[in-house]
């Protein structure tokens, strides 16, 4: 039966976790997924829209729509790229920079809640195994967390 598979359990777990993330981010004025784009800018502010598309592994309209919402909310601003006339550069506003701490706190707290159901040695194993699985690129072109590891 499907409900006895690991895939089924992972989907159920992911849905529950996504619901929690959605509720927590809404309190900050964010929609789920927007924090992923912001995270790229927290790592390196001033990226082009095409760089964001590549780093996130999503379709261009997804990034365009996300940027429009983030810009409207006052978290980012887009300006012309002086090096490429048809491109724009995305920068965080102070409000966007100020979200980093609260968003990271939400993710850390939810990680702790999720892992608290496991014994300490199982927590380390779970993190290692999930990261190992995530090291292989997905069909959507997402970048692996660990480069250079063999994927089957």
PDB file of N, CA, C and O in Angstrom, residues 21-32 34-35 38 66 69-75 99 102-103 106:
ATOM      1  N   UNK A  21       5.583  26.256   8.672  1.00  0.00           N
ATOM      2  CA  UNK A  21       6.419  27.337   8.144  1.00  0.00           C
ATOM      3  C   UNK A  21       5.536  28.453   7.585  1.00  0.00           C
ATOM      4  O   UNK A  21       5.776  29.635   7.836  1.00  0.00           O
ATOM      5  N   UNK A  22       4.494  28.076   6.853  1.00  0.00           N
ATOM      6  CA  UNK A  22       3.574  29.053   6.264  1.00  0.00           C
ATOM      7  C   UNK A  22       2.959  29.940   7.339  1.00  0.00           C
ATOM      8  O   UNK A  22       2.934  31.168   7.197  1.00  0.00           O
ATOM      9  N   UNK A  23       2.481  29.326   8.402  1.00  0.00           N
ATOM     10  CA  UNK A  23       1.841  30.087   9.485  1.00  0.00           C
ATOM     11  C   UNK A  23       2.825  31.034  10.162  1.00  0.00           C
ATOM     12  O   UNK A  23       2.504  32.193  10.440  1.00  0.00           O
ATOM     13  N   UNK A  24       4.027  30.553  10.403  1.00  0.00           N
ATOM     14  CA  UNK A  24       5.046  31.375  11.083  1.00  0.00           C
ATOM     15  C   UNK A  24       5.504  32.546  10.206  1.00  0.00           C
ATOM     16  O   UNK A  24       5.654  33.665  10.679  1.00  0.00           O
ATOM     17  N   UNK A  25       5.714  32.272   8.913  1.00  0.00           N
ATOM     18  CA  UNK A  25       6.172  33.335   8.014  1.00  0.00           C
ATOM     19  C   UNK A  25       5.093  34.392   7.795  1.00  0.00           C
ATOM     20  O   UNK A  25       5.411  35.572   7.622  1.00  0.00           O
ATOM     21  N   UNK A  26       3.840  33.972   7.793  1.00  0.00           N
ATOM     22  CA  UNK A  26       2.740  34.923   7.599  1.00  0.00           C
ATOM     23  C   UNK A  26       2.765  36.010   8.667  1.00  0.00           C
ATOM     24  O   UNK A  26       2.428  37.169   8.393  1.00  0.00           O
ATOM     25  N   UNK A  27       3.184  35.651   9.864  1.00  0.00           N
ATOM     26  CA  UNK A  27       3.279  36.639  10.947  1.00  0.00           C
ATOM     27  C   UNK A  27       4.322  37.716  10.650  1.00  0.00           C
ATOM     28  O   UNK A  27       4.274  38.807  11.218  1.00  0.00           O
ATOM     29  N   UNK A  28       5.265  37.405   9.762  1.00  0.00           N
ATOM     30  CA  UNK A  28       6.297  38.374   9.367  1.00  0.00           C
ATOM     31  C   UNK A  28       5.941  39.095   8.068  1.00  0.00           C
ATOM     32  O   UNK A  28       6.718  39.909   7.578  1.00  0.00           O
ATOM     33  N   UNK A  29       4.773  38.757   7.500  1.00  0.00           N
ATOM     34  CA  UNK A  29       4.370  39.367   6.242  1.00  0.00           C
ATOM     35  C   UNK A  29       4.951  38.682   5.020  1.00  0.00           C
ATOM     36  O   UNK A  29       5.031  39.289   3.951  1.00  0.00           O
ATOM     37  N   UNK A  30       5.359  37.420   5.179  1.00  0.00           N
ATOM     38  CA  UNK A  30       5.950  36.668   4.075  1.00  0.00           C
ATOM     39  C   UNK A  30       5.070  35.498   3.682  1.00  0.00           C
ATOM     40  O   UNK A  30       4.382  34.923   4.523  1.00  0.00           O
ATOM     41  N   UNK A  31       5.137  35.142   2.410  1.00  0.00           N
ATOM     42  CA  UNK A  31       4.527  33.914   1.905  1.00  0.00           C
ATOM     43  C   UNK A  31       5.635  32.863   1.852  1.00  0.00           C
ATOM     44  O   UNK A  31       6.796  33.188   1.591  1.00  0.00           O
ATOM     45  N   UNK A  32       5.250  31.598   2.074  1.00  0.00           N
ATOM     46  CA  UNK A  32       6.245  30.532   2.028  1.00  0.00           C
ATOM     47  C   UNK A  32       6.930  30.544   0.655  1.00  0.00           C
ATOM     48  O   UNK A  32       6.295  30.762  -0.365  1.00  0.00           O
ATOM     49  N   UNK A  34       9.152  32.825  -0.222  1.00  0.00           N
ATOM     50  CA  UNK A  34       9.822  34.121  -0.328  1.00  0.00           C
ATOM     51  C   UNK A  34      11.094  34.156   0.496  1.00  0.00           C
ATOM     52  O   UNK A  34      12.059  34.825   0.131  1.00  0.00           O
ATOM     53  N   UNK A  35      11.102  33.421   1.606  1.00  0.00           N
ATOM     54  CA  UNK A  35      12.290  33.398   2.452  1.00  0.00           C
ATOM     55  C   UNK A  35      13.464  32.733   1.735  1.00  0.00           C
ATOM     56  O   UNK A  35      14.619  33.028   2.026  1.00  0.00           O
ATOM     57  N   UNK A  38      14.900  35.534  -0.317  1.00  0.00           N
ATOM     58  CA  UNK A  38      15.581  36.448   0.602  1.00  0.00           C
ATOM     59  C   UNK A  38      16.887  35.845   1.105  1.00  0.00           C
ATOM     60  O   UNK A  38      17.886  36.552   1.241  1.00  0.00           O
ATOM     61  N   UNK A  66       7.565  36.655  -7.250  1.00  0.00           N
ATOM     62  CA  UNK A  66       8.063  36.754  -5.876  1.00  0.00           C
ATOM     63  C   UNK A  66       8.700  38.117  -5.633  1.00  0.00           C
ATOM     64  O   UNK A  66       8.456  38.759  -4.604  1.00  0.00           O
ATOM     65  N   UNK A  69       6.096  40.864  -5.259  1.00  0.00           N
ATOM     66  CA  UNK A  69       5.472  40.853  -3.932  1.00  0.00           C
ATOM     67  C   UNK A  69       6.421  41.383  -2.855  1.00  0.00           C
ATOM     68  O   UNK A  69       6.010  42.130  -1.970  1.00  0.00           O
ATOM     69  N   UNK A  70       7.678  40.964  -2.920  1.00  0.00           N
ATOM     70  CA  UNK A  70       8.653  41.423  -1.934  1.00  0.00           C
ATOM     71  C   UNK A  70       8.921  42.918  -2.071  1.00  0.00           C
ATOM     72  O   UNK A  70       9.113  43.613  -1.073  1.00  0.00           O
ATOM     73  N   UNK A  71       8.929  43.391  -3.307  1.00  0.00           N
ATOM     74  CA  UNK A  71       9.137  44.820  -3.545  1.00  0.00           C
ATOM     75  C   UNK A  71       7.941  45.618  -3.018  1.00  0.00           C
ATOM     76  O   UNK A  71       8.117  46.647  -2.351  1.00  0.00           O
ATOM     77  N   UNK A  72       6.751  45.145  -3.297  1.00  0.00           N
ATOM     78  CA  UNK A  72       5.528  45.811  -2.822  1.00  0.00           C
ATOM     79  C   UNK A  72       5.486  45.863  -1.293  1.00  0.00           C
ATOM     80  O   UNK A  72       5.042  46.842  -0.704  1.00  0.00           O
ATOM     81  N   UNK A  73       5.985  44.802  -0.652  1.00  0.00           N
ATOM     82  CA  UNK A  73       6.009  44.747   0.811  1.00  0.00           C
ATOM     83  C   UNK A  73       7.148  45.580   1.403  1.00  0.00           C
ATOM     84  O   UNK A  73       7.208  45.778   2.619  1.00  0.00           O
ATOM     85  N   UNK A  74       8.055  46.067   0.546  1.00  0.00           N
ATOM     86  CA  UNK A  74       9.151  46.910   1.021  1.00  0.00           C
ATOM     87  C   UNK A  74      10.384  46.156   1.487  1.00  0.00           C
ATOM     88  O   UNK A  74      11.228  46.726   2.173  1.00  0.00           O
ATOM     89  N   UNK A  75      10.522  44.880   1.095  1.00  0.00           N
ATOM     90  CA  UNK A  75      11.656  44.076   1.535  1.00  0.00           C
ATOM     91  C   UNK A  75      12.826  44.089   0.555  1.00  0.00           C
ATOM     92  O   UNK A  75      13.958  43.815   0.944  1.00  0.00           O
ATOM     93  N   UNK A  99      14.599  41.070   8.426  1.00  0.00           N
ATOM     94  CA  UNK A  99      13.859  39.799   8.470  1.00  0.00           C
ATOM     95  C   UNK A  99      14.767  38.589   8.690  1.00  0.00           C
ATOM     96  O   UNK A  99      14.289  37.528   9.102  1.00  0.00           O
ATOM     97  N   UNK A 102      14.628  36.978  12.403  1.00  0.00           N
ATOM     98  CA  UNK A 102      13.365  36.291  12.701  1.00  0.00           C
ATOM     99  C   UNK A 102      13.101  35.060  11.840  1.00  0.00           C
ATOM    100  O   UNK A 102      12.607  34.045  12.337  1.00  0.00           O
ATOM    101  N   UNK A 103      13.445  35.119  10.550  1.00  0.00           N
ATOM    102  CA  UNK A 103      13.222  33.964   9.677  1.00  0.00           C
ATOM    103  C   UNK A 103      14.139  32.810  10.090  1.00  0.00           C
ATOM    104  O   UNK A 103      13.694  31.659  10.205  1.00  0.00           O
ATOM    105  N   UNK A 106      12.781  31.149  13.167  1.00  0.00           N
ATOM    106  CA  UNK A 106      11.649  30.257  12.867  1.00  0.00           C
ATOM    107  C   UNK A 106      12.170  28.920  12.368  1.00  0.00           C
ATOM    108  O   UNK A 106      11.749  27.859  12.841  1.00  0.00           O
TER     109      UNK A 106
END
